[in-house]
PDB file of C-alpha atoms in Angstrom:
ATOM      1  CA  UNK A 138       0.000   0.000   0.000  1.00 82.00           C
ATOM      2  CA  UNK A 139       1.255   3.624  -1.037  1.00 81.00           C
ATOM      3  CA  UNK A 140       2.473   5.495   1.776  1.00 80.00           C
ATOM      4  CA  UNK A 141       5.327   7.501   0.295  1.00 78.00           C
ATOM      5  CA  UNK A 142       8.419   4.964   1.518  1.00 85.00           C
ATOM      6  CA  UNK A 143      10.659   3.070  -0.876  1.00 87.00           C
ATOM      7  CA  UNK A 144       9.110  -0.814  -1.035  1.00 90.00           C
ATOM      8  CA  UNK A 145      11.509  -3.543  -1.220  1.00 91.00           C
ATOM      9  CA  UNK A 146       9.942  -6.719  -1.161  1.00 92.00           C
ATOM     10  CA  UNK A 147      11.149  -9.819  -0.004  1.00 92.00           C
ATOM     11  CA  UNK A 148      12.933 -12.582  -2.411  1.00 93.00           C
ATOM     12  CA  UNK A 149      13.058 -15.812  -1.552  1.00 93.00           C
ATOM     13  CA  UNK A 150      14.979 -18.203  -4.079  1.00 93.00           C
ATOM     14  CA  UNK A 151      14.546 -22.179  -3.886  1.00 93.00           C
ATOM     15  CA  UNK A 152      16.196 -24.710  -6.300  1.00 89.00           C
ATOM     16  CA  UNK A 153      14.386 -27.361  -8.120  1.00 88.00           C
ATOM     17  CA  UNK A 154      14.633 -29.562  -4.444  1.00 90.00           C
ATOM     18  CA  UNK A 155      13.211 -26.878  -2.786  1.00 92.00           C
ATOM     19  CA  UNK A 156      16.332 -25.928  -1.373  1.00 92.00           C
ATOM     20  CA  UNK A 157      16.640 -22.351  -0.031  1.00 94.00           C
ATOM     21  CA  UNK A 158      19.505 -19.964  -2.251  1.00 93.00           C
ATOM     22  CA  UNK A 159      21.655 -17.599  -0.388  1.00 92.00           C
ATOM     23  CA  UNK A 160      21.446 -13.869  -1.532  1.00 92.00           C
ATOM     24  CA  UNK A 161      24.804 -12.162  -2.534  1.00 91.00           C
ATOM     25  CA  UNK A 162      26.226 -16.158  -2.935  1.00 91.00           C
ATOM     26  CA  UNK A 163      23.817 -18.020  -5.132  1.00 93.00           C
ATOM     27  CA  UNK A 164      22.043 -14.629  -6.714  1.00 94.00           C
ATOM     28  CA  UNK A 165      21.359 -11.322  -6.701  1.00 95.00           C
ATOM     29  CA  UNK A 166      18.254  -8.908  -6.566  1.00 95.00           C
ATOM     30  CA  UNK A 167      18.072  -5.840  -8.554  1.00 95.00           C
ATOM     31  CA  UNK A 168      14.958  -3.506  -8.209  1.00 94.00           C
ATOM     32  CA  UNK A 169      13.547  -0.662 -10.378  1.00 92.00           C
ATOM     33  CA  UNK A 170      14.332   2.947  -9.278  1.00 89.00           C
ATOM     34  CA  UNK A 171      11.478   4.843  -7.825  1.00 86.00           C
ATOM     35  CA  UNK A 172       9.240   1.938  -5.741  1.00 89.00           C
ATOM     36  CA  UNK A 173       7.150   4.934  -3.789  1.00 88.00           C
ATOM     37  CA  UNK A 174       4.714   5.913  -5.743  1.00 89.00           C
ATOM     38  CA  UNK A 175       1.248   3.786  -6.770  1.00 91.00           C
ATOM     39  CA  UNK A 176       2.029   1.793  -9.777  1.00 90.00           C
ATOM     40  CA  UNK A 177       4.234  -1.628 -10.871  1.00 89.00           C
ATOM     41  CA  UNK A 178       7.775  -2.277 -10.696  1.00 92.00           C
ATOM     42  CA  UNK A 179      10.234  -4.875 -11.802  1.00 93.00           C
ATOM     43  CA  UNK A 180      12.467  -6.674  -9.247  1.00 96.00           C
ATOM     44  CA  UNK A 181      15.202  -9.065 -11.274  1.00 96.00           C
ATOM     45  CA  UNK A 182      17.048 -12.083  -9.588  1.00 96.00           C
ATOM     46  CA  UNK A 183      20.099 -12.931 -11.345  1.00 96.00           C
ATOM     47  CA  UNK A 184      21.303 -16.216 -10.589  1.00 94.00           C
ATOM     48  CA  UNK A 185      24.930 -17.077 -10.255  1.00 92.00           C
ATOM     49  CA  UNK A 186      27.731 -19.242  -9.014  1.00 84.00           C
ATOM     50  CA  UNK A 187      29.051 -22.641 -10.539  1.00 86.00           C
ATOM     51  CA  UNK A 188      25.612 -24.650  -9.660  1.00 86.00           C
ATOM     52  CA  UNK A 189      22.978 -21.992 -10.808  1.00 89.00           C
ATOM     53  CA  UNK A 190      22.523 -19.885 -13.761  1.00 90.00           C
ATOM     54  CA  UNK A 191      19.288 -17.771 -15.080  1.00 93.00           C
ATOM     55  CA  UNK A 192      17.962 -14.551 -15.023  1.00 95.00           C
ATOM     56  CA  UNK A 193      14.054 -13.605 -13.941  1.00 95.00           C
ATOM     57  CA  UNK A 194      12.560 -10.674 -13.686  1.00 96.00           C
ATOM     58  CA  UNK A 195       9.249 -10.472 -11.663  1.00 95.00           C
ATOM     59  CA  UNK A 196       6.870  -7.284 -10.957  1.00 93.00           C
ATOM     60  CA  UNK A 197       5.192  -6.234  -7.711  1.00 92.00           C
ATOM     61  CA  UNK A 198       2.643  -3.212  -7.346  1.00 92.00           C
ATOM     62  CA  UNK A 199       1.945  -0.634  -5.075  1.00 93.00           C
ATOM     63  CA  UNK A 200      -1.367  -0.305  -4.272  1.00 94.00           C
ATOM     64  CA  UNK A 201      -3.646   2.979  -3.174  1.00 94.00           C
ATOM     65  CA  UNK A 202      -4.874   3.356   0.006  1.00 93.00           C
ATOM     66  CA  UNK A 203      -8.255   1.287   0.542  1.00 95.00           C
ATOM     67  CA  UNK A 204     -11.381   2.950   1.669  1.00 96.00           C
ATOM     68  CA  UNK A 205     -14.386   1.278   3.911  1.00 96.00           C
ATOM     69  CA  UNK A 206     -18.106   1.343   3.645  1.00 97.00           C
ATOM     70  CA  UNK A 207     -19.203   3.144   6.557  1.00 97.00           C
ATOM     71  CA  UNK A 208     -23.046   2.669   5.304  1.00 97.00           C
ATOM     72  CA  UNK A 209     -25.485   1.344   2.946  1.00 97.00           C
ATOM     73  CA  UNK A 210     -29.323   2.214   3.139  1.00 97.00           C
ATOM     74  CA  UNK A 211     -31.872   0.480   0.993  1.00 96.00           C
ATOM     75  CA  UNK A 212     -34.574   2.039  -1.306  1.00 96.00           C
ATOM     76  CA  UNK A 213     -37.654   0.695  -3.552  1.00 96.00           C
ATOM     77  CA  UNK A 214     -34.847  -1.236  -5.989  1.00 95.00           C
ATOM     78  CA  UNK A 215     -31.679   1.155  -5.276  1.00 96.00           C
ATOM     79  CA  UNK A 216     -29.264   1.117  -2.564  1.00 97.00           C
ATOM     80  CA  UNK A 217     -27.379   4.079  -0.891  1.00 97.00           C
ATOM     81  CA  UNK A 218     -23.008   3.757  -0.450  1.00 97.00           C
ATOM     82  CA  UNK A 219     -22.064   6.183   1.898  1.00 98.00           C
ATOM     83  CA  UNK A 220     -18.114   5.217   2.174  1.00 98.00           C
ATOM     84  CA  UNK A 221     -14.835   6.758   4.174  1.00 96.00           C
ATOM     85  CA  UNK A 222     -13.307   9.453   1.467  1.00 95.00           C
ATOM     86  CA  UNK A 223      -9.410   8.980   0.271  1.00 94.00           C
ATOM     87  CA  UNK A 224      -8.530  11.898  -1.344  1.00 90.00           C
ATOM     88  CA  UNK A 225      -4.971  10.785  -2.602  1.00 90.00           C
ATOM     89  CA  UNK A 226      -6.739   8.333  -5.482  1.00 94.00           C
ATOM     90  CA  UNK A 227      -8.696   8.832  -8.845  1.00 96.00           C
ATOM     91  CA  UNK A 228     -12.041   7.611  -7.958  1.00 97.00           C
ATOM     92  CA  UNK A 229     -13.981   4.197  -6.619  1.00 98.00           C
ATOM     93  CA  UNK A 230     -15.106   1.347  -7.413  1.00 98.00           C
ATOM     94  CA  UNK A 231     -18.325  -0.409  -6.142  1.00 98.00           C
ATOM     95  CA  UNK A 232     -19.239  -3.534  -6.133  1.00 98.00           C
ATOM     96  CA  UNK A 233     -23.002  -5.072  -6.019  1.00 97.00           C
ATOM     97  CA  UNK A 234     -24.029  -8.250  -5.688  1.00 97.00           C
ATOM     98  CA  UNK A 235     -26.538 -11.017  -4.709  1.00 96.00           C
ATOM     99  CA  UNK A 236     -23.798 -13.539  -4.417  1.00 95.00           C
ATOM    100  CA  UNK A 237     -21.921 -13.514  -1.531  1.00 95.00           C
ATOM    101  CA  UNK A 238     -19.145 -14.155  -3.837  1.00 96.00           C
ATOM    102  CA  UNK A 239     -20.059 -11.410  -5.654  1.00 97.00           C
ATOM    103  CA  UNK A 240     -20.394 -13.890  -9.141  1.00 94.00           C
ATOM    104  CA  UNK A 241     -22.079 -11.770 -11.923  1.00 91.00           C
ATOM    105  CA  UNK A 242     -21.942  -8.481  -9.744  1.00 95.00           C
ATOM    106  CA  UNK A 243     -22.553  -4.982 -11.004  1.00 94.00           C
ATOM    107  CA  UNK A 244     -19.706  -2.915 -10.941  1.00 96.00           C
ATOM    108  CA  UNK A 245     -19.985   1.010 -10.562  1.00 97.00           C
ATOM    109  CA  UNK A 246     -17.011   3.620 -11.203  1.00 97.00           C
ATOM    110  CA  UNK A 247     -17.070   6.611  -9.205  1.00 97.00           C
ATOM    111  CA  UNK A 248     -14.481   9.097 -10.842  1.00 96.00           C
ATOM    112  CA  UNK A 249     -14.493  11.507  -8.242  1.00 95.00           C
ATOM    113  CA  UNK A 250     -12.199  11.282  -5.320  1.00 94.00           C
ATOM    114  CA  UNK A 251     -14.067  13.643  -3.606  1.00 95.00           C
ATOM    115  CA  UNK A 252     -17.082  11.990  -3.363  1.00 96.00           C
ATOM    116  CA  UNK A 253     -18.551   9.742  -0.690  1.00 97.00           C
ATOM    117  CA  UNK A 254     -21.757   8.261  -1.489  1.00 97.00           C
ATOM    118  CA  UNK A 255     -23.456   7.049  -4.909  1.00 98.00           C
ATOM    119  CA  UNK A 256     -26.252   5.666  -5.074  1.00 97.00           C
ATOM    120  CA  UNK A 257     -27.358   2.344  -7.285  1.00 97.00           C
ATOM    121  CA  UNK A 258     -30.751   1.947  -9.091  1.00 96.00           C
ATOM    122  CA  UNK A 259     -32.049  -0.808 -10.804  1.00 94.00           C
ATOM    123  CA  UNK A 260     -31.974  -3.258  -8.300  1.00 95.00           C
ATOM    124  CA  UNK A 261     -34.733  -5.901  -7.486  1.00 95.00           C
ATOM    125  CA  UNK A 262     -37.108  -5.112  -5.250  1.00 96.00           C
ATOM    126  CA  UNK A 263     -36.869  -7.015  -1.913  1.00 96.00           C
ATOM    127  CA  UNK A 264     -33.631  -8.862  -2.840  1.00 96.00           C
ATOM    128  CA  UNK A 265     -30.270  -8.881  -0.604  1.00 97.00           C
ATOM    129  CA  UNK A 266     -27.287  -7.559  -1.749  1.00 97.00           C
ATOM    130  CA  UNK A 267     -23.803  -7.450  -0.833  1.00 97.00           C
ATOM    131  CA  UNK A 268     -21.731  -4.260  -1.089  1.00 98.00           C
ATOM    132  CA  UNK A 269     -18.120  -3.255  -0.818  1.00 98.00           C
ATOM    133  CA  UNK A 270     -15.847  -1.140  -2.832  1.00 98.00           C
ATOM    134  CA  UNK A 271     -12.283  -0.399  -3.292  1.00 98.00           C
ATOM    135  CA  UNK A 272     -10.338   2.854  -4.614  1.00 97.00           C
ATOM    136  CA  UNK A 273      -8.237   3.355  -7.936  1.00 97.00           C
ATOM    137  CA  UNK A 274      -5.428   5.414  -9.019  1.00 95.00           C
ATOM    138  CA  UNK A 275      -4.794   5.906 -12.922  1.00 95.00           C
ATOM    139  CA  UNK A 276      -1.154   5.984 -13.104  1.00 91.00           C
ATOM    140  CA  UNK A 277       0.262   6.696 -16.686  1.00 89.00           C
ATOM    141  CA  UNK A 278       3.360   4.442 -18.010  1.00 82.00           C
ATOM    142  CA  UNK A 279       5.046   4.369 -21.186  1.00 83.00           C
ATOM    143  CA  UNK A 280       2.091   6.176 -22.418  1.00 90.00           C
ATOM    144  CA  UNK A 281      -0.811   3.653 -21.231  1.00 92.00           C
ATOM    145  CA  UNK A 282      -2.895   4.259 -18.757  1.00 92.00           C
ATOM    146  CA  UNK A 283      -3.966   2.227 -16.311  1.00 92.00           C
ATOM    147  CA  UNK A 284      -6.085   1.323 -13.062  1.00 93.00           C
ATOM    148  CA  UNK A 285      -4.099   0.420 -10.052  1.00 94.00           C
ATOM    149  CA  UNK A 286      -6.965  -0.699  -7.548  1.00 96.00           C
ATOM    150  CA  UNK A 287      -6.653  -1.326  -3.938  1.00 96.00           C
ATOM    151  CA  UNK A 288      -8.092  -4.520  -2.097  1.00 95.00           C
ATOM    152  CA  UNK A 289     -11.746  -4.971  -1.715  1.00 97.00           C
ATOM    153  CA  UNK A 290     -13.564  -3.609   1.433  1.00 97.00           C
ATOM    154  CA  UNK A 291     -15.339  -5.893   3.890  1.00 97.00           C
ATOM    155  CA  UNK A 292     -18.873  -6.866   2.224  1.00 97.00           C
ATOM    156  CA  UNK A 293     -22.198  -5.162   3.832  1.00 97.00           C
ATOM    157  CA  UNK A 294     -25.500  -6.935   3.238  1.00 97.00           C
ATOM    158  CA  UNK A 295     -28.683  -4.907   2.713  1.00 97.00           C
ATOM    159  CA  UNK A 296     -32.349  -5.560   1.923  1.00 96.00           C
ATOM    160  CA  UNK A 297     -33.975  -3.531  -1.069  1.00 96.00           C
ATOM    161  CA  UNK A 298     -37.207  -2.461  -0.496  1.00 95.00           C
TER     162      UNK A 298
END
């Protein structure tokens, strides 16, 4: 999760056996530059020695800050988000559901940062749903641009009216 500190995440090496490698002795790890800001790096573990040999080059992400829903009130086929703000993304999105798995669930994108409740029509009437949302940053890279989402929040069940 962003907060503005170098990442550097853990490598662990293992042979075919399942043997563990030694870093510095059996390989080394080079990272990208940068690692503080939301988006996906590349970490590459060069393998050396007289028993090992390879390169691989892997990619981790940093991840916005997640948001929670602090409520959800139910309508005549519409439900009500009210969620905790997080200013330092691009927007949100929700998720709505009957499935607790949230299997064929209507997704919402709220491109506002600023905002803190949106509201969902077109529901069934008298039908529970499951709710929870996460935030997204757009973060430009070799001229693309792309969604880097946080983790889901916890799900809240409602009735529709």
């Amino acid at each position: 999760t962003d907060d503005k500190k170098a990442k550097k995440p853990t490598v662990t090496v293992k042979d075919s056996k399942g043997k563990k490698l030694k870093n510095g002795t059996d390989y080394t790890v080079t990272y990208a530059s940068g690692r503080k800001s939301i988006g996906s790096y590349k970490v590459t573990v060069q393998l050396k020695g007289k028993k090992y040999s390879g390169k691989k080059t892997l990619t981790f992400r940093i991840a916005p800050a997640g948001t929670t829903v602090k409520s959800v009130k139910a309508g005549k086929a519409k439900v009500t988000v009210n969620w905790k703000q997080q200013t330092k993304t691009s927007g949100y999105i929700i998720q709505c559901s009957t499935n607790k798995s949230f299997k064929g669930s209507i997704l919402t994108t709220v491109s506002s940062n600023k905002a803190k409740s949106k509201q969902i029509t077109k529901l069934s009437t008298k039908k529970q749903y499951y709710v929870r949302i996460c935030t997204y940053k757009n973060v430009k890279k070799n001229g693309k641009t792309t969604k880097i989402c946080s983790d889901w929040s916890n799900a809240v069940a409602v009735k529709t009216k």
